Short mmCIF file of C-alpha atoms in Angstrom, two decimals:
data_model
loop_
_atom_site.label_atom_id
_atom_site.label_comp_id
_atom_site.label_asym_id
_atom_site.label_seq_id
_atom_site.Cartn_x
_atom_site.Cartn_y
_atom_site.Cartn_z
CA MET A 207 -0.01 0.03 0.01
CA PRO A 208 1.56 3.43 -0.84
CA THR A 209 2.54 5.50 2.10
CA THR A 210 3.05 8.81 0.20
CA GLY A 211 0.35 8.97 -2.49
CA LEU A 212 3.10 9.08 -5.20
CA PRO A 213 2.80 7.03 -8.41
CA PRO A 214 4.98 3.86 -8.56
CA LYS A 215 8.15 3.76 -10.56
CA GLN A 216 7.19 3.72 -14.21
CA GLY A 217 8.63 4.87 -17.60
CA LEU A 218 10.94 7.83 -16.90
CA TYR A 219 9.55 8.56 -13.46
CA ASP A 220 11.23 7.18 -10.33
CA PRO A 221 10.09 8.37 -6.87
CA PHE A 222 13.67 8.10 -5.73
CA TYR A 223 14.40 11.49 -7.51
CA GLU A 224 11.86 13.49 -5.49
CA HIS A 225 13.66 16.73 -4.53
CA ASP A 226 12.66 20.06 -3.12
CA ALA A 227 13.67 23.76 -3.54
CA CYS A 228 11.51 25.54 -1.02
CA GLY A 229 10.91 28.23 1.58
CA VAL A 230 11.70 27.37 5.18
CA GLY A 231 11.53 29.44 8.33
CA PHE A 232 10.87 29.54 12.03
CA VAL A 233 9.92 31.82 14.89
CA ALA A 234 10.70 31.17 18.52
CA HIS A 235 10.55 32.80 21.92
CA LEU A 236 14.06 32.81 23.18
CA LYS A 237 12.93 32.08 26.83
CA GLY A 238 10.50 29.40 25.85
CA ASN A 239 7.41 31.35 26.72
CA LYS A 240 4.42 29.71 24.94
CA SER A 241 1.73 31.89 23.28
CA HIS A 242 -0.77 31.79 20.47
CA SER A 243 1.02 34.74 18.88
CA ILE A 244 3.98 32.55 18.03
CA VAL A 245 1.70 30.20 16.12
CA ARG A 246 0.13 33.15 14.37
CA GLN A 247 3.54 34.61 13.50
CA GLY A 248 4.68 31.21 12.27
CA LEU A 249 1.66 31.14 9.91
CA GLN A 250 2.39 34.68 8.75
CA ILE A 251 5.97 33.68 7.89
CA LEU A 252 4.47 30.76 5.94
CA GLU A 253 2.21 33.05 3.99
CA ASN A 254 5.02 35.41 3.26
CA LEU A 255 6.96 32.47 1.82
CA GLU A 256 4.18 31.54 -0.56
CA HIS A 257 6.32 32.65 -3.54
CA ARG A 258 8.90 29.93 -2.61
CA GLY A 259 6.27 27.20 -2.93
CA ALA A 260 4.38 26.22 -6.07
CA CYS A 261 1.06 25.14 -7.46
CA GLY A 262 0.08 23.45 -10.68
CA CYS A 263 -2.53 24.28 -13.35
CA ASP A 264 -5.02 24.14 -10.59
CA PRO A 265 -4.04 27.24 -8.63
CA LEU A 266 -5.70 26.01 -5.39
CA THR A 267 -3.59 22.81 -5.27
CA GLY A 268 -0.15 23.49 -3.75
CA ASP A 269 3.00 21.45 -3.64
CA GLY A 270 2.75 21.36 0.14
CA ALA A 271 2.96 23.44 3.27
CA GLY A 272 2.86 22.91 6.99
CA ILE A 273 3.71 23.95 10.50
CA LEU A 274 5.39 22.17 13.44
CA ILE A 275 4.81 23.47 16.99
CA GLN A 276 5.33 22.31 20.58
CA MET A 277 2.71 20.19 22.15
CA PRO A 278 -0.43 22.55 22.87
CA ASP A 279 -1.45 20.79 26.10
CA ARG A 280 -4.22 23.09 27.11
CA PHE A 281 -5.93 22.82 23.67
CA LEU A 282 -5.60 19.08 23.39
CA ARG A 283 -6.80 18.54 26.94
CA ARG A 284 -9.88 20.64 26.31
CA GLU A 285 -10.67 18.79 23.06
CA ALA A 286 -10.09 15.35 24.56
CA ARG A 287 -12.54 15.98 27.35
CA LYS A 288 -15.19 16.65 24.71
CA LEU A 289 -14.54 13.09 23.56
CA HIS A 290 -14.61 11.85 27.19
CA ILE A 291 -10.82 11.17 27.02
CA GLU A 292 -8.98 12.05 30.18
CA LEU A 293 -5.38 12.87 29.37
CA PRO A 294 -2.59 12.29 31.89
CA LYS A 295 -0.33 15.14 32.80
CA GLU A 296 1.76 16.94 30.14
CA GLY A 297 4.62 14.92 28.89
CA GLU A 298 2.90 11.68 29.77
CA TYR A 299 0.90 11.28 26.62
CA GLY A 300 1.65 11.50 22.96
CA VAL A 301 -0.36 12.75 20.04
CA GLY A 302 0.01 12.15 16.35
CA LEU A 303 -1.72 13.55 13.23
CA VAL A 304 -2.59 10.53 11.03
CA PHE A 305 -3.52 10.45 7.35
CA LEU A 306 -5.91 7.60 6.91
CA PRO A 307 -7.50 5.90 3.77
CA THR A 308 -10.93 7.16 2.86
CA ARG A 309 -12.25 3.65 2.22
CA GLN A 310 -13.90 2.48 5.39
CA HIS A 311 -12.69 -1.08 5.60
CA GLU A 312 -9.04 0.05 5.09
CA LYS A 313 -9.32 2.82 7.64
CA ASN A 314 -10.90 0.46 10.20
CA SER A 315 -8.12 -2.13 9.66
CA ILE A 316 -5.34 0.41 10.17
CA GLU A 317 -6.94 1.88 13.30
CA ALA A 318 -7.43 -1.55 14.77
CA TRP A 319 -3.80 -2.49 13.99
CA LEU A 320 -2.48 0.69 15.50
CA GLU A 321 -4.48 0.23 18.77
CA GLU A 322 -3.22 -3.37 19.02
CA ILE A 323 0.42 -2.32 18.48
CA VAL A 324 0.05 0.35 21.20
CA HIS A 325 -1.06 -2.28 23.68
CA GLU A 326 1.65 -4.81 22.62
CA GLU A 327 4.27 -2.05 23.33
CA GLY A 328 3.04 -1.58 26.82
CA GLN A 329 1.53 1.83 26.23
CA ARG A 330 -2.08 2.98 26.76
CA PHE A 331 -4.40 3.72 23.81
CA LEU A 332 -6.54 6.70 24.88
CA GLY A 333 -8.55 7.40 21.86
CA TRP A 334 -9.07 9.06 18.44
CA ARG A 335 -10.07 12.60 17.49
CA GLU A 336 -11.31 13.72 14.09
CA VAL A 337 -9.37 16.76 13.01
CA PRO A 338 -11.56 19.67 11.84
CA HIS A 339 -10.72 20.76 8.36
CA ASP A 340 -12.30 22.71 5.47
CA SER A 341 -11.98 20.84 2.21
CA GLY A 342 -13.67 23.76 0.41
CA GLN A 343 -10.43 25.64 0.78
CA ILE A 344 -8.35 23.39 -1.47
CA GLY A 345 -8.19 22.66 -5.18
CA HIS A 346 -9.81 19.71 -7.16
CA ILE A 347 -6.39 17.85 -7.50
CA ALA A 348 -5.53 18.10 -3.80
CA HIS A 349 -9.18 17.10 -2.89
CA SER A 350 -9.00 14.05 -5.16
CA ALA A 351 -6.04 12.65 -3.10
CA GLU A 352 -7.27 14.03 0.30
CA PRO A 353 -7.03 11.40 3.13
CA GLU A 354 -9.04 11.21 6.39
CA PHE A 355 -7.43 13.24 9.21
CA ARG A 356 -7.35 11.78 12.73
CA GLN A 357 -5.34 12.47 15.88
CA ILE A 358 -4.36 9.55 18.05
CA PHE A 359 -3.76 9.84 21.80
CA ILE A 360 -1.40 7.42 23.58
CA GLY A 361 -0.65 7.44 27.27
CA ARG A 362 2.78 6.54 28.73
CA GLY A 363 3.10 3.03 30.07
CA LYS A 364 3.88 2.31 33.70
CA ASP A 365 7.26 0.81 32.96
CA VAL A 366 8.53 3.76 30.87
CA ARG A 367 10.98 5.77 32.98
CA ASP A 368 11.55 9.10 31.29
CA ASP A 369 10.44 11.41 28.43
CA LEU A 370 13.05 10.21 25.98
CA GLU A 371 12.18 6.60 26.63
CA PHE A 372 8.57 7.42 25.89
CA GLU A 373 9.57 9.15 22.66
CA ARG A 374 11.39 5.88 21.65
CA LYS A 375 8.25 3.87 22.41
CA LEU A 376 6.19 6.13 20.26
CA TYR A 377 8.74 5.83 17.48
CA VAL A 378 8.63 2.00 17.72
CA ILE A 379 4.92 2.10 17.53
CA ARG A 380 4.90 4.30 14.38
CA ARG A 381 7.60 2.15 12.71
CA ARG A 382 5.68 -1.06 13.41
CA ILE A 383 2.43 0.20 11.97
CA GLU A 384 4.19 1.80 8.96
CA LEU A 385 5.91 -1.52 8.18
CA LYS A 386 2.78 -3.56 8.73
CA VAL A 387 0.67 -1.34 6.45
CA ALA A 388 3.50 -1.28 3.81
CA GLY A 389 3.57 -5.10 3.86
CA SER A 390 -0.19 -5.57 3.80
CA ASN A 391 -2.56 -6.37 0.84
CA LEU A 392 -4.76 -3.38 1.34
CA GLY A 393 -5.98 -1.52 -1.66
CA GLN A 394 -3.62 0.70 -3.66
CA ARG A 395 -5.83 3.73 -4.30
CA ASP A 396 -5.47 5.40 -0.81
CA PHE A 397 -2.54 5.80 1.42
CA PHE A 398 -1.51 5.91 5.05
CA TYR A 399 0.86 8.26 6.77
CA ILE A 400 1.67 9.51 10.30
CA CYS A 401 2.86 13.07 10.16
CA SER A 402 4.18 12.92 13.77
CA LEU A 403 3.75 10.91 16.86
CA SER A 404 5.24 12.62 19.93
CA ALA A 405 4.80 13.93 23.38
CA ARG A 406 6.91 16.96 22.48
CA THR A 407 5.79 18.28 19.07
CA LEU A 408 2.72 18.33 16.83
CA ILE A 409 2.56 18.86 13.03
CA TYR A 410 -0.21 20.15 10.72
CA LYS A 411 0.66 19.89 7.05
CA GLY A 412 -0.70 18.69 3.67
CA GLN A 413 -0.87 19.25 -0.09
CA LEU A 414 -1.64 22.89 0.40
CA THR A 415 -0.53 26.35 -0.60
CA SER A 416 0.96 28.44 2.27
CA PRO A 417 -2.25 30.52 2.92
CA GLN A 418 -4.36 27.40 2.99
CA VAL A 419 -2.74 25.84 6.00
CA ASP A 420 -4.40 28.22 8.47
CA ARG A 421 -7.80 28.11 6.71
CA PHE A 422 -7.75 24.30 6.25
CA PHE A 423 -6.94 23.25 9.75
CA GLY A 424 -9.37 25.08 12.10
CA ASP A 425 -7.31 24.03 15.25
CA LEU A 426 -4.59 26.56 14.35
CA SER A 427 -6.97 29.50 14.84
CA ASP A 428 -7.84 28.52 18.46
CA GLU A 429 -6.44 30.79 21.21
CA ASP A 430 -5.48 27.69 23.23
CA MET A 431 -3.13 26.58 20.49
CA VAL A 432 0.08 27.92 22.08
CA SER A 433 3.78 27.14 21.47
CA ALA A 434 7.17 28.72 21.94
CA ILE A 435 8.34 27.57 18.55
CA ALA A 436 6.80 27.50 15.07
CA LEU A 437 8.69 25.83 12.24
CA VAL A 438 7.13 26.38 8.81
CA HIS A 439 7.72 25.22 5.21
CA SER A 440 6.44 26.09 1.75
CA ARG A 441 7.26 23.38 -0.69
CA TYR A 442 8.48 23.67 -4.32
CA SER A 443 8.75 20.06 -5.54
CA THR A 444 11.02 21.04 -8.52
CA ASN A 445 10.34 18.49 -11.30
CA THR A 446 8.52 15.90 -9.23
CA PHE A 447 5.17 15.19 -7.73
CA PRO A 448 3.49 17.01 -4.88
CA SER A 449 1.89 14.89 -2.21
CA TRP A 450 -0.02 15.16 1.16
CA ALA A 451 2.71 13.13 2.89
CA LEU A 452 5.75 14.88 1.34
CA ALA A 453 4.82 18.26 2.56
CA HIS A 454 7.19 19.62 5.31
CA PRO A 455 7.91 19.90 8.09
CA TYR A 456 8.85 16.26 8.86
CA ARG A 457 9.21 14.91 12.42
CA MET A 458 12.43 16.93 13.04
CA ILE A 459 13.40 19.00 10.00
CA ALA A 460 12.25 21.21 7.25
CA HIS A 461 14.52 21.46 4.33
CA ASN A 462 15.31 23.70 1.48
CA GLY A 463 17.53 22.15 -1.29
CA GLU A 464 18.60 18.68 -2.29
CA ILE A 465 20.59 15.81 -0.92
CA ASN A 466 22.84 14.98 -3.89
CA THR A 467 24.59 12.10 -2.14
CA LEU A 468 21.36 10.26 -1.32
CA ARG A 469 21.98 6.94 -3.08
CA GLY A 470 25.24 6.48 -1.24
CA ASN A 471 23.70 7.57 2.04
CA ILE A 472 20.90 5.04 1.71
CA ASN A 473 23.17 2.23 0.68
CA TRP A 474 25.58 2.75 3.62
CA MET A 475 22.61 3.06 6.11
CA ARG A 476 21.06 -0.12 4.73
CA ALA A 477 24.38 -2.00 4.85
CA ARG A 478 24.99 -1.03 8.48
CA GLU A 479 21.52 -1.96 9.74
CA LYS A 480 22.61 -5.55 10.51
CA GLN A 481 25.23 -4.16 12.93
CA PHE A 482 22.86 -1.69 14.77
CA ILE A 483 23.13 -2.04 18.53
CA SER A 484 21.55 0.41 20.98
CA ASP A 485 21.52 0.23 24.71
CA LYS A 486 18.62 2.75 24.65
CA PHE A 487 16.45 0.76 22.24
CA GLY A 488 17.48 -2.68 23.22
CA GLU A 489 15.56 -5.38 21.40
CA ASP A 490 13.09 -2.82 20.20
CA LEU A 491 15.59 -1.58 17.57
CA LYS A 492 14.90 -4.68 15.43
CA LYS A 493 11.22 -3.62 15.15
CA THR A 494 12.18 -0.39 13.42
CA ILE A 495 14.42 -1.87 10.64
CA PRO A 496 14.57 -0.77 7.82
CA VAL A 497 14.92 2.72 9.25
CA LEU A 498 14.64 4.64 5.96
CA ASN A 499 11.35 4.86 4.17
CA LEU A 500 12.43 4.78 0.51
CA ALA A 501 9.09 5.91 -0.68
CA GLY A 502 9.92 9.38 0.76
CA SER A 503 11.77 12.25 -0.71
CA ASP A 504 15.39 13.10 -0.07
CA SER A 505 14.25 15.35 2.85
CA ALA A 506 12.01 12.65 4.32
CA ILE A 507 14.88 10.08 4.24
CA PHE A 508 17.26 12.58 5.86
CA ASP A 509 14.71 13.08 8.66
CA ASN A 510 14.44 9.28 9.08
CA ALA A 511 18.18 9.07 9.76
CA LEU A 512 18.35 12.15 12.01
CA GLU A 513 15.36 10.88 14.11
CA LEU A 514 17.11 7.58 14.85
CA LEU A 515 20.36 9.19 15.80
CA VAL A 516 18.62 11.41 18.23
CA LEU A 517 16.35 8.76 19.81
CA ALA A 518 19.42 6.47 20.15
CA GLY A 519 20.75 8.95 22.75
CA ARG A 520 22.68 11.65 20.84
CA PRO A 521 21.73 15.32 21.48
CA LEU A 522 20.14 16.99 18.47
CA PRO A 523 23.14 19.33 17.70
CA HIS A 524 25.47 16.26 17.90
CA ALA A 525 23.32 14.29 15.36
CA VAL A 526 23.11 17.29 13.00
CA MET A 527 26.88 17.68 13.09
CA MET A 528 27.30 13.97 12.20
CA MET A 529 25.11 14.29 9.15
CA VAL A 530 26.00 17.73 7.89
CA PRO A 531 29.72 18.22 8.77
CA GLU A 532 31.91 21.12 7.91
CA ALA A 533 34.66 20.88 5.34
CA TRP A 534 37.18 19.57 7.88
CA SER A 535 39.74 17.21 6.16
CA GLY A 536 41.96 19.95 4.66
CA HIS A 537 41.06 22.70 7.24
CA GLU A 538 44.50 23.74 8.59
CA SER A 539 43.15 26.17 11.26
CA MET A 540 40.22 24.04 12.57
CA ASP A 541 40.39 23.16 16.30
CA ALA A 542 42.10 19.72 16.71
CA ASP A 543 39.16 18.42 18.94
CA LYS A 544 36.54 19.44 16.45
CA LYS A 545 38.44 17.93 13.58
CA ALA A 546 38.90 14.78 15.54
CA PHE A 547 35.12 14.65 16.10
CA TYR A 548 34.41 14.90 12.37
CA GLU A 549 37.12 12.36 11.53
CA TYR A 550 35.77 9.85 14.07
CA HIS A 551 32.23 10.17 12.84
CA SER A 552 33.22 9.97 9.19
CA CYS A 553 33.96 6.27 10.03
CA LEU A 554 30.29 5.86 11.14
CA MET A 555 28.45 7.93 8.52
CA GLU A 556 29.07 9.66 5.29
CA PRO A 557 28.07 13.39 4.90
CA TRP A 558 24.60 14.10 3.59
CA ASP A 559 25.74 16.59 1.03
CA GLY A 560 24.00 18.93 -1.38
CA PRO A 561 22.95 22.52 -1.66
CA ALA A 562 20.88 22.31 1.52
CA ALA A 563 19.56 24.65 4.27
CA ILE A 564 18.06 22.59 7.08
CA ALA A 565 15.98 23.85 9.99
CA PHE A 566 15.56 21.34 12.85
CA THR A 567 13.90 21.07 16.20
CA ASP A 568 13.15 18.49 18.91
CA GLY A 569 10.80 20.69 20.88
CA ARG A 570 13.54 22.14 23.01
CA TYR A 571 16.28 23.12 20.51
CA ILE A 572 15.42 24.83 17.36
CA GLY A 573 18.02 25.86 14.76
CA ALA A 574 19.39 25.69 11.28
CA ILE A 575 22.50 24.67 9.40
CA LEU A 576 23.87 25.07 5.91
CA ASP A 577 25.77 22.37 4.02
CA ARG A 578 29.52 22.98 3.59
CA ASN A 579 29.10 24.67 0.21
CA GLY A 580 26.60 27.30 1.62
CA LEU A 581 24.52 27.67 -1.60
CA ARG A 582 21.14 28.17 0.11
CA PRO A 583 20.34 31.58 1.74
CA SER A 584 19.18 31.87 5.31
CA ARG A 585 18.80 34.92 7.48
CA TRP A 586 18.10 35.34 11.15
CA LEU A 587 17.41 38.10 13.74
CA LEU A 588 16.81 38.62 17.43
CA THR A 589 14.51 41.28 18.80
CA ASP A 590 14.50 43.17 22.10
CA ASP A 591 11.47 41.22 23.31
CA ASP A 592 13.24 37.78 22.82
CA LEU A 593 11.75 36.90 19.42
CA VAL A 594 14.05 34.86 17.18
CA VAL A 595 13.22 34.67 13.57
CA MET A 596 15.00 32.60 10.88
CA ALA A 597 14.00 32.18 7.30
CA SER A 598 15.26 31.59 3.71
CA GLU A 599 15.16 35.34 3.23
CA SER A 600 14.81 38.53 5.14
CA GLY A 601 11.52 40.47 5.76
CA VAL A 602 9.25 37.50 6.55
CA LEU A 603 7.85 39.31 9.52
CA PRO A 604 7.16 43.12 9.80
CA ILE A 605 9.54 43.94 12.52
CA GLU A 606 10.68 47.51 13.11
CA PRO A 607 14.41 47.99 12.81
CA LYS A 608 14.67 49.63 16.20
CA ARG A 609 13.51 46.33 17.89
CA VAL A 610 16.35 44.24 16.34
CA LEU A 611 19.17 43.56 18.78
CA SER A 612 21.28 41.42 16.34
CA ARG A 613 20.94 39.83 12.90
CA GLY A 614 23.07 37.59 10.66
CA ARG A 615 23.07 34.90 8.10
CA LEU A 616 23.90 31.19 8.10
CA GLN A 617 27.41 30.46 6.84
CA PRO A 618 28.62 27.28 5.14
CA GLY A 619 28.81 24.43 7.56
CA LYS A 620 27.87 26.63 10.47
CA MET A 621 25.00 26.01 12.93
CA PHE A 622 22.50 28.54 14.39
CA LEU A 623 20.98 27.07 17.57
CA VAL A 624 18.33 28.43 20.04
CA ASP A 625 17.97 26.53 23.34
CA THR A 626 14.47 27.46 24.66
CA ARG A 627 15.24 25.76 28.06
CA GLU A 628 18.39 27.86 28.71
CA GLY A 629 16.84 30.89 26.99
CA ARG A 630 19.71 31.81 24.74
CA ILE A 631 21.25 31.52 21.26
CA ILE A 632 24.26 29.25 21.43
CA ASP A 633 27.17 30.29 19.26
CA ASP A 634 28.44 27.92 16.58
CA ALA A 635 31.82 27.69 18.12
CA GLU A 636 30.43 27.05 21.62
CA ILE A 637 28.06 24.27 20.72
CA LYS A 638 30.55 22.44 18.55
CA HIS A 639 33.30 22.71 21.18
CA GLU A 640 31.00 21.30 23.77
CA VAL A 641 29.86 18.45 21.53
CA ALA A 642 33.40 17.69 20.23
CA THR A 643 34.96 17.53 23.75
CA ARG A 644 32.24 15.48 25.32
CA LYS A 645 34.14 12.32 24.47
CA PRO A 646 37.86 11.67 23.77
CA TYR A 647 37.50 11.59 20.03
CA LYS A 648 41.02 12.75 19.39
CA SER A 649 42.47 9.88 21.44
CA TRP A 650 40.09 7.39 19.82
CA VAL A 651 41.08 8.52 16.39
CA GLU A 652 44.84 8.35 17.13
CA LYS A 653 44.60 4.88 18.64
CA ASN A 654 42.28 3.24 16.20
CA ILE A 655 42.75 4.67 12.79
CA THR A 656 45.55 3.04 10.71
CA ASP A 657 47.23 5.13 8.01
CA LEU A 658 47.64 3.08 4.89
CA LYS A 659 51.09 4.56 4.34
CA SER A 660 52.24 2.98 7.61
CA LEU A 661 51.42 -0.64 6.39
CA PRO A 662 54.39 -2.79 5.29
CA LYS A 663 54.71 -3.22 1.57
CA PRO A 664 53.14 -6.52 0.50
CA LYS A 665 55.12 -9.23 -1.09
CA GLN A 666 54.94 -9.28 -4.88
CA VAL A 667 53.22 -12.45 -6.03
CA ARG A 668 53.71 -13.73 -9.56
CA HIS A 669 50.92 -15.52 -11.36
CA THR A 670 50.89 -17.52 -14.55
CA ALA A 671 49.05 -15.78 -17.44
CA ALA A 672 46.06 -18.21 -17.13
CA ALA A 673 45.69 -17.91 -13.28
CA ASP A 674 46.05 -14.20 -13.46
CA LEU A 675 43.32 -13.99 -16.15
CA THR A 676 41.00 -16.19 -14.18
CA GLN A 677 41.57 -14.14 -11.05
CA LYS A 678 40.86 -10.87 -12.76
CA GLN A 679 37.69 -12.29 -14.39
CA MET A 680 36.39 -13.32 -10.98
CA ALA A 681 37.38 -9.89 -9.47
CA PHE A 682 35.45 -8.05 -12.14
CA GLY A 683 32.49 -10.29 -12.22
#
């Protein structure tokens, strides 16, 4: 069963080549103060990035747009009570926006499977909520592929010890149902997709234009819909297909650009899956493999990899540094500890390279990074009332110049990071020094990497012409 709504590989079309060239931005309160105004400003940024998105011959069908916010507990608790669902305290329940098939028997099957998997994983299924939406706002093409919209509520199991362990359980639940549906014999017309399933963040997105997001999802206009961050994205799907599922943001990122090394990244990830070991996941890790959903775009697959790295125990800035390293190998003036960090991790993962600007968040941190070539523009500013704005261009919010305390742009390979818990912008040098010195990477590299030049010269072996020919034929297949 398709999980993205894209057509299968046929003729000259291959879903593998789905790429984006889009508008991305975020607004955040530096001190982590939640408000509805942050959500509204996020939607305003999204509307002001409309020109970076796209639509087809049907001007009301967009390539995709969406918003990611922190969990709006007050709003969800109120809505759950209307359905006679009593939510546990904030942080002890997860919510996900689910795209379900419109055919009743398929929808019922997937809902039943999902509820069963929740129980099997030792968590509590609390209920479903129909998400209010206005289908009259969208074009004919988008409407023809429109799924059913549900939010699922899942309570934390009694054996789950902390927030991150609960996030891992929600991830395992999501991967299990994704793999089960993908391997099922349900019909091919409709599709299934979970936009997010988390106790920290919530996503609203779809095959929409930027202005349609606010009008389509009525929840976003509610005063109880509050957040300290709002990550938004307006998609331009270049020469490929728009889709409800391939709209951004994904679970942790929104991306402008392309990952040009994707085939190699995918191959190496798949090759290493048999060696995956995690103290954090334990035996649950096997339930999530394969990690990468190859039906997704380059951005979606990047998000799959980043999500696993973070849930396996790495802080978000650490995982981003692994995937999008600076140009370090020939950098003569780079700090030795940072260079050792990059060299060590180059043995574990290849760079995900391309002309890319990537905004990322886990609900606490929100930030952005450019690839080492720095070919995608991104600007940021900080105001005197603790508002942080970052976008793929300046002027996405009407902010008076006298309110601006500082401003700048993302530089090649550099990271811009806001920590809403500590209430500050963390400098690229500071965050990377902290990450690079957390473990003795320099010592590990010196002790464990062998320079090929230091190996003894091999003995020269002579072969007969026939033996040599056979050996070469076998070597080259």
